[in-house]
Amino acid sequence: MRWLNLQPGDEVICSTLTFSASVNPVLYERATPVFVDCDDISWNMAPALLAEAIEHRLKQGKKPKAVILVHLYGQSADIDPIAATCAKHAIPLIEDAAEALGAVYYGTAQRTEDSGQMTTAKSSSVVRPPSSGVAPGSVGLCGVHSFNGNKIITTSGGGMLTSNNAKLIDKARFWATQARDPAPHYEHSEIGFNYRMSNVLAAIGRGQLRVLEERVDARRRNCAFYQAAFKDLPGVAFMPEANFGRCTRWLTCITVDPRAAGTDREKIRLALERENIEARPVWKPMHLQPIFKGCPAYGGAVAERLFENGLCLPSGSNLAESDLVRVVEAFRKAFDRR
Ligand SMILES: *Cc1c(COP(=O)(O)O)cnc(C)c1O
């Protein structure tokens, strides 16, 4: 955000369905976020709505200074049309891939004809090699990654900035290490941050990178287990795996349609909690958050519905089958109690 040289009143377009950390840096630089809704295909930013939002902002005489695209819950957004829209208007694209390390985006060239449609568990099990796609976070001006404790690879805390722009990386490294000017003494002509990762933590992260594919397999196995176990439950649906990518299933996310299910997300969450099993609602959209009150928003109904009906199930890479069985039994009890 600092690289963009934002001024108060400048606008940055952001995904509304995300964690607040995607958006806070816009406020650190005193600019204003403008929120765009997600779609049902990938739960990520809706490409057509983004195009509309940009056109509308341009008509207001406010050209967005950047788009922050989030790749949620281990699934790539549909990057190609979004990158094309950004390129058309010369707006920098920044990718928040904090939840998507290990995910793959195959892109337009790789699409099948039903592209962009929801895939069933069966059709999405056609596994294409990750090497035939790109990593979310590697397409835009830069990508941000997280190694926080809950991510697929963790160094307990910290993250990573990636870019093909060497000047940007050099400047980010400068700012992240207390902005020390090149001099034998401590000389400062800019205000910096202590945003660097320690060498010890970086070493731990590099070790885990080697087992990333195994972690993805484990997370996908969790999801497949839940899918098989809840097949007969009415009103329970899983986050679709869009066929333009490979989702890591970092978290297994479901939605519960209360009318079909006869129970709801919250009753199920509480039933799990009673058995000491933590499950959390899907992200509360940013356009509903007190800190972002008054910021412009385009759409929002899809994200609101996912928040209302969505639940993230226990999804750790180290869950044993007995753990999954325990979750499934507690979950099914909520249905038995209808
Ligand atoms: C975890 C997360 C972040 C923040 O990562 P930190 O390492 O905690 O700063 C940012 N965006 C999303 C979408 C996340 O899930």
Coordinates of C-alpha atoms and ligand atoms in Angstrom, one line a residue:
M1 CA 0.0 0.0 0.0
R2 CA 2.9 2.4 0.8
W3 CA 4.4 1.6 -2.6
L4 CA 1.2 3.0 -4.2
N5 CA 1.8 6.4 -2.5
L6 CA -1.9 6.6 -1.5
Q7 CA -3.3 9.9 -0.4
P8 CA -6.3 10.5 1.9
G9 CA -9.5 10.1 -0.2
D10 CA -7.9 7.6 -2.6
E11 CA -9.8 4.4 -3.1
V12 CA -8.7 0.7 -3.2
I13 CA -11.1 -2.0 -4.3
C14 CA -11.2 -5.0 -1.9
S15 CA -13.0 -8.3 -1.6
T16 CA -15.7 -8.0 1.0
L17 CA -15.7 -11.7 2.0
T18 CA -12.3 -11.9 3.8
F19 CA -10.4 -11.4 7.0
S20 CA -9.9 -7.8 8.0
A21 CA -6.1 -8.1 7.6
S22 CA -6.7 -8.0 3.8
V23 CA -8.1 -4.4 4.1
N24 CA -6.4 -2.9 7.2
P25 CA -3.3 -1.8 5.2
V26 CA -5.6 0.5 3.1
L27 CA -6.5 2.3 6.3
Y28 CA -2.9 2.4 7.5
E29 CA -2.3 4.5 4.5
R30 CA -5.4 6.6 5.1
A31 CA -7.2 5.6 1.9
T32 CA -10.7 4.2 1.6
P33 CA -11.7 0.6 0.8
V34 CA -14.4 0.0 -1.8
F35 CA -15.9 -3.5 -1.4
V36 CA -16.9 -5.9 -4.1
D37 CA -19.0 -9.0 -3.5
C38 CA -18.0 -12.6 -4.2
D39 CA -19.7 -15.1 -6.4
D40 CA -21.1 -18.6 -5.6
I41 CA -18.6 -20.3 -7.9
S42 CA -15.4 -19.8 -5.9
W43 CA -16.6 -17.6 -3.0
N44 CA -14.0 -15.1 -4.3
M45 CA -14.4 -11.7 -6.0
A46 CA -17.0 -11.7 -8.8
P47 CA -15.1 -10.7 -12.0
A48 CA -18.1 -9.1 -13.7
L49 CA -19.1 -7.1 -10.6
L50 CA -15.5 -5.8 -10.2
A51 CA -15.6 -4.6 -13.8
E52 CA -18.9 -2.8 -13.1
A53 CA -17.6 -1.3 -9.8
I54 CA -14.6 0.1 -11.6
E55 CA -16.7 1.6 -14.4
H56 CA -19.0 3.2 -11.8
R57 CA -16.1 4.6 -9.7
L58 CA -14.6 6.1 -13.0
K59 CA -17.9 7.8 -13.7
Q60 CA -17.7 9.3 -10.2
G61 CA -14.3 10.6 -11.2
K62 CA -12.6 8.3 -8.7
K63 CA -10.1 6.0 -10.4
P64 CA -9.3 3.1 -7.9
K65 CA -5.6 3.1 -7.0
A66 CA -5.5 -0.7 -6.7
V67 CA -7.5 -3.9 -6.5
I68 CA -6.8 -6.3 -3.6
L69 CA -7.9 -9.7 -4.6
V70 CA -8.3 -12.4 -2.0
H71 CA -8.0 -16.1 -2.6
L72 CA -10.1 -17.5 0.2
Y73 CA -10.1 -20.8 2.0
G74 CA -7.5 -22.4 -0.2
Q75 CA -9.2 -21.6 -3.5
S76 CA -7.9 -19.3 -6.3
A77 CA -10.1 -16.5 -7.5
D78 CA -10.8 -16.4 -11.2
I79 CA -7.6 -14.3 -11.8
D80 CA -7.6 -14.0 -15.6
P81 CA -10.7 -11.8 -16.1
I82 CA -9.9 -9.8 -13.0
A83 CA -6.3 -9.2 -14.2
A84 CA -7.6 -8.2 -17.6
T85 CA -10.0 -5.7 -16.1
C86 CA -7.2 -4.2 -14.0
A87 CA -4.9 -4.1 -17.0
K88 CA -7.5 -2.4 -19.2
H89 CA -7.7 0.4 -16.7
A90 CA -4.0 0.3 -15.7
I91 CA -4.9 -0.4 -12.1
P92 CA -2.4 -2.4 -10.0
L93 CA -3.6 -5.9 -8.9
I94 CA -2.5 -7.0 -5.5
E95 CA -3.2 -10.6 -4.4
D96 CA -3.8 -11.7 -0.8
A97 CA -2.9 -15.4 -1.0
A98 CA -2.6 -15.8 2.7
E99 CA -5.0 -18.7 2.7
A100 CA -4.1 -20.1 -0.7
L101 CA -0.5 -21.4 -0.5
G102 CA -0.5 -24.7 -2.5
A103 CA -3.6 -23.7 -4.6
V104 CA -3.3 -23.7 -8.3
Y105 CA -5.0 -21.5 -11.0
Y106 CA -5.1 -23.1 -14.4
G107 CA -6.3 -20.0 -16.2
T108 CA -8.4 -19.4 -19.3
A109 CA -6.3 -21.5 -21.6
Q110 CA -6.8 -24.6 -19.5
R111 CA -10.6 -24.3 -19.1
T112 CA -13.1 -26.9 -20.0
E113 CA -16.3 -25.8 -21.6
D114 CA -18.4 -25.7 -18.5
S115 CA -15.8 -23.4 -17.1
G116 CA -16.8 -21.2 -14.2
Q117 CA -19.7 -23.5 -13.3
M118 CA -19.9 -25.3 -10.1
T119 CA -18.3 -28.7 -10.3
T120 CA -19.5 -31.7 -8.6
A121 CA -17.2 -33.7 -6.4
K122 CA -16.8 -36.1 -9.2
S123 CA -15.8 -33.8 -12.0
S124 CA -13.4 -31.9 -9.7
S125 CA -11.6 -35.1 -8.9
V126 CA -10.0 -34.9 -12.4
V127 CA -6.6 -34.0 -11.1
R128 CA -4.4 -31.9 -13.3
P129 CA -0.8 -31.5 -12.4
P130 CA -0.2 -28.3 -10.4
S131 CA 2.6 -27.5 -12.8
S132 CA 0.1 -26.8 -15.6
G133 CA -1.1 -23.8 -13.6
V134 CA 0.1 -20.8 -11.7
A135 CA 0.2 -20.1 -8.0
P136 CA -2.4 -17.5 -6.7
G137 CA -0.3 -14.5 -5.6
S138 CA 2.1 -14.8 -8.6
V139 CA 0.1 -12.9 -11.2
G140 CA -0.5 -9.4 -10.0
L141 CA 2.0 -6.6 -9.1
C142 CA 2.7 -8.5 -5.9
G143 CA 1.3 -11.3 -3.7
V144 CA 1.1 -11.5 0.1
H145 CA 1.3 -14.8 2.0
S146 CA 1.0 -15.7 5.6
F147 CA 2.7 -18.2 7.8
N148 CA 0.4 -17.5 10.8
G149 CA -0.3 -20.4 13.2
N150 CA -3.5 -21.4 11.4
K151 CA -2.2 -21.5 7.8
I152 CA -1.2 -24.6 5.8
I153 CA 2.5 -23.8 6.5
T154 CA 3.3 -22.0 9.7
T155 CA 6.3 -20.3 11.2
S156 CA 4.0 -19.4 14.2
G157 CA 3.9 -15.9 12.7
G158 CA 5.1 -13.8 9.8
G159 CA 4.6 -13.8 6.1
M160 CA 6.0 -13.2 2.7
L161 CA 5.7 -10.7 -0.1
T162 CA 6.3 -11.9 -3.7
S163 CA 6.7 -9.9 -6.8
N164 CA 8.5 -9.8 -10.2
N165 CA 9.2 -6.1 -9.6
A166 CA 12.7 -6.0 -8.1
K167 CA 12.3 -2.3 -7.2
L168 CA 9.2 -3.0 -5.2
I169 CA 10.8 -5.8 -3.4
D170 CA 13.9 -3.8 -2.5
K171 CA 11.8 -0.9 -1.2
A172 CA 9.5 -3.3 0.8
R173 CA 12.6 -4.9 2.3
F174 CA 13.9 -1.4 3.2
W175 CA 10.6 -0.4 4.9
A176 CA 10.2 -3.7 6.6
T177 CA 13.7 -3.5 8.2
Q178 CA 13.3 -0.1 9.9
A179 CA 14.1 2.0 6.8
R180 CA 17.9 2.1 7.4
D181 CA 19.5 4.3 4.8
P182 CA 22.8 3.0 3.4
A183 CA 25.4 4.5 5.8
P184 CA 27.8 3.1 8.4
H185 CA 25.8 4.7 11.2
Y186 CA 22.0 4.6 11.6
E187 CA 20.6 7.2 9.2
H188 CA 16.9 7.5 8.5
S189 CA 15.2 9.6 5.8
E190 CA 11.9 7.6 5.9
I191 CA 9.8 6.0 8.5
G192 CA 10.1 2.2 8.5
F193 CA 8.5 -0.8 10.2
N194 CA 9.7 -3.9 12.0
Y195 CA 7.9 -6.3 9.6
R196 CA 10.7 -8.7 8.8
M197 CA 10.6 -12.4 9.6
S198 CA 13.4 -13.8 11.8
N199 CA 15.9 -16.0 10.2
V200 CA 15.0 -18.9 12.6
L201 CA 11.3 -18.7 11.6
A202 CA 12.2 -18.5 7.9
A203 CA 14.2 -21.7 8.3
I204 CA 11.3 -23.5 9.8
G205 CA 9.1 -22.3 6.9
R206 CA 11.6 -23.4 4.3
G207 CA 11.6 -26.9 5.9
Q208 CA 7.8 -27.0 5.7
L209 CA 7.7 -25.9 2.0
R210 CA 9.0 -29.4 1.1
V211 CA 5.9 -31.0 2.6
L212 CA 3.4 -28.5 1.2
E213 CA 2.0 -31.0 -1.3
E214 CA 1.5 -33.6 1.5
R215 CA -0.4 -31.0 3.5
V216 CA -2.6 -30.2 0.5
D217 CA -3.4 -33.9 0.1
A218 CA -4.2 -34.1 3.8
R219 CA -6.5 -31.1 3.7
R220 CA -8.3 -32.4 0.6
R221 CA -8.6 -35.8 2.3
N222 CA -10.4 -34.2 5.2
C223 CA -12.8 -32.5 2.9
A224 CA -13.5 -35.7 0.9
F225 CA -14.2 -37.5 4.2
Y226 CA -16.7 -34.9 5.3
Q227 CA -18.3 -34.9 1.8
A228 CA -18.8 -38.7 1.9
A229 CA -20.1 -38.5 5.5
F230 CA -22.7 -35.8 4.9
K231 CA -23.9 -37.0 1.5
D232 CA -27.3 -37.9 2.8
L233 CA -27.9 -34.8 4.9
P234 CA -30.4 -32.4 3.3
G235 CA -29.4 -28.7 2.9
V236 CA -25.7 -29.3 3.5
A237 CA -23.5 -28.1 0.7
F238 CA -19.7 -27.7 0.4
M239 CA -17.8 -24.7 -0.9
P240 CA -17.7 -25.6 -4.6
E241 CA -14.3 -26.3 -6.2
A242 CA -14.2 -24.1 -9.3
N243 CA -12.8 -26.0 -12.2
F244 CA -10.4 -23.2 -13.1
G245 CA -8.2 -24.3 -10.2
R246 CA -7.2 -26.8 -7.6
C247 CA -8.4 -25.9 -4.2
T248 CA -6.2 -26.9 -1.2
R249 CA -9.3 -27.1 1.0
W250 CA -7.2 -25.2 3.6
L251 CA -10.5 -25.2 5.5
T252 CA -13.5 -27.4 4.7
C253 CA -16.4 -24.9 4.5
I254 CA -20.0 -25.8 4.2
T255 CA -23.3 -24.0 4.0
V256 CA -26.5 -25.1 5.7
D257 CA -29.8 -24.2 4.1
P258 CA -32.0 -24.0 7.1
R259 CA -35.2 -24.7 5.2
A260 CA -33.9 -27.9 3.6
A261 CA -31.9 -29.0 6.7
G262 CA -34.5 -28.3 9.4
T263 CA -31.6 -27.0 11.5
D264 CA -29.1 -24.2 11.0
R265 CA -25.5 -23.2 11.0
E266 CA -25.6 -21.9 14.5
K267 CA -27.4 -24.9 16.0
I268 CA -24.8 -27.1 14.4
R269 CA -21.9 -25.0 15.6
L270 CA -23.2 -25.0 19.2
A271 CA -23.7 -28.8 19.0
L272 CA -20.1 -29.2 18.0
E273 CA -19.0 -26.7 20.7
R274 CA -20.8 -28.8 23.4
E275 CA -18.5 -31.6 22.4
N276 CA -15.5 -29.4 22.6
I277 CA -15.1 -29.2 18.8
E278 CA -14.4 -25.7 17.5
A279 CA -16.0 -24.7 14.3
R280 CA -16.3 -21.1 13.1
P281 CA -18.7 -19.2 10.9
V282 CA -17.5 -18.1 7.5
W283 CA -15.8 -14.6 7.5
K284 CA -18.2 -11.8 8.4
P285 CA -18.1 -9.6 5.3
M286 CA -16.1 -6.4 5.6
H287 CA -19.0 -4.1 4.4
L288 CA -20.8 -5.2 7.6
Q289 CA -17.8 -4.5 9.9
P290 CA -18.0 -1.5 12.3
I291 CA -14.5 -0.4 11.3
F292 CA -15.5 -0.1 7.6
K293 CA -18.8 1.6 8.1
G294 CA -19.7 4.0 5.4
C295 CA -17.2 2.6 2.8
P296 CA -18.8 2.1 -0.7
A297 CA -19.8 -1.5 -1.5
Y298 CA -20.9 -3.2 -4.7
G299 CA -23.3 -6.1 -4.1
G300 CA -22.8 -7.9 -0.8
A301 CA -25.8 -10.3 -0.7
V302 CA -23.8 -13.4 -1.7
A303 CA -21.2 -12.8 1.0
E304 CA -23.9 -12.0 3.6
R305 CA -25.7 -15.3 2.8
L306 CA -22.4 -17.2 3.1
F307 CA -21.7 -15.6 6.4
E308 CA -25.2 -16.4 7.6
N309 CA -25.2 -20.1 6.5
G310 CA -21.5 -20.9 6.3
L311 CA -19.4 -22.9 8.7
C312 CA -15.7 -23.9 8.7
L313 CA -15.1 -27.4 10.0
P314 CA -12.0 -28.7 11.7
S315 CA -9.5 -29.0 8.9
G316 CA -6.0 -29.4 10.3
S317 CA -3.4 -31.3 8.3
N318 CA -2.8 -33.6 11.3
L319 CA -6.3 -34.7 12.0
A320 CA -6.6 -38.5 12.4
E321 CA -9.5 -40.4 11.0
S322 CA -10.7 -40.9 14.6
D323 CA -10.9 -37.1 15.0
L324 CA -12.9 -36.8 11.8
V325 CA -15.2 -39.5 12.9
R326 CA -15.8 -37.7 16.2
V327 CA -16.6 -34.4 14.3
V328 CA -19.0 -36.3 11.9
E329 CA -20.8 -37.9 14.8
A330 CA -21.3 -34.6 16.7
F331 CA -22.4 -33.0 13.5
R332 CA -24.9 -35.7 12.7
K333 CA -26.3 -35.5 16.2
A334 CA -27.4 -31.9 15.5
F335 CA -29.5 -33.3 12.6
D336 CA -30.9 -36.1 14.7
R337 CA -32.2 -33.5 17.2
R338 CA -34.3 -31.7 14.6
Ligands
LIG1 C1 -4.3 -15.0 7.8 C2 -4.8 -14.0 6.8 C3 -4.1 -12.8 6.7 C4 -3.1 -12.2 7.6 O1 -2.0 -12.9 7.9 P1 -1.1 -12.5 9.1 O2 0.1 -13.3 8.9 O3 -1.8 -12.8 10.4 O4 -0.8 -11.0 9.0 C5 -4.4 -11.9 5.6 N1 -5.4 -12.2 4.8 C6 -6.1 -13.4 4.9 C7 -7.2 -13.6 4.0 C8 -5.8 -14.3 6.0 O5 -6.6 -15.4 6.1

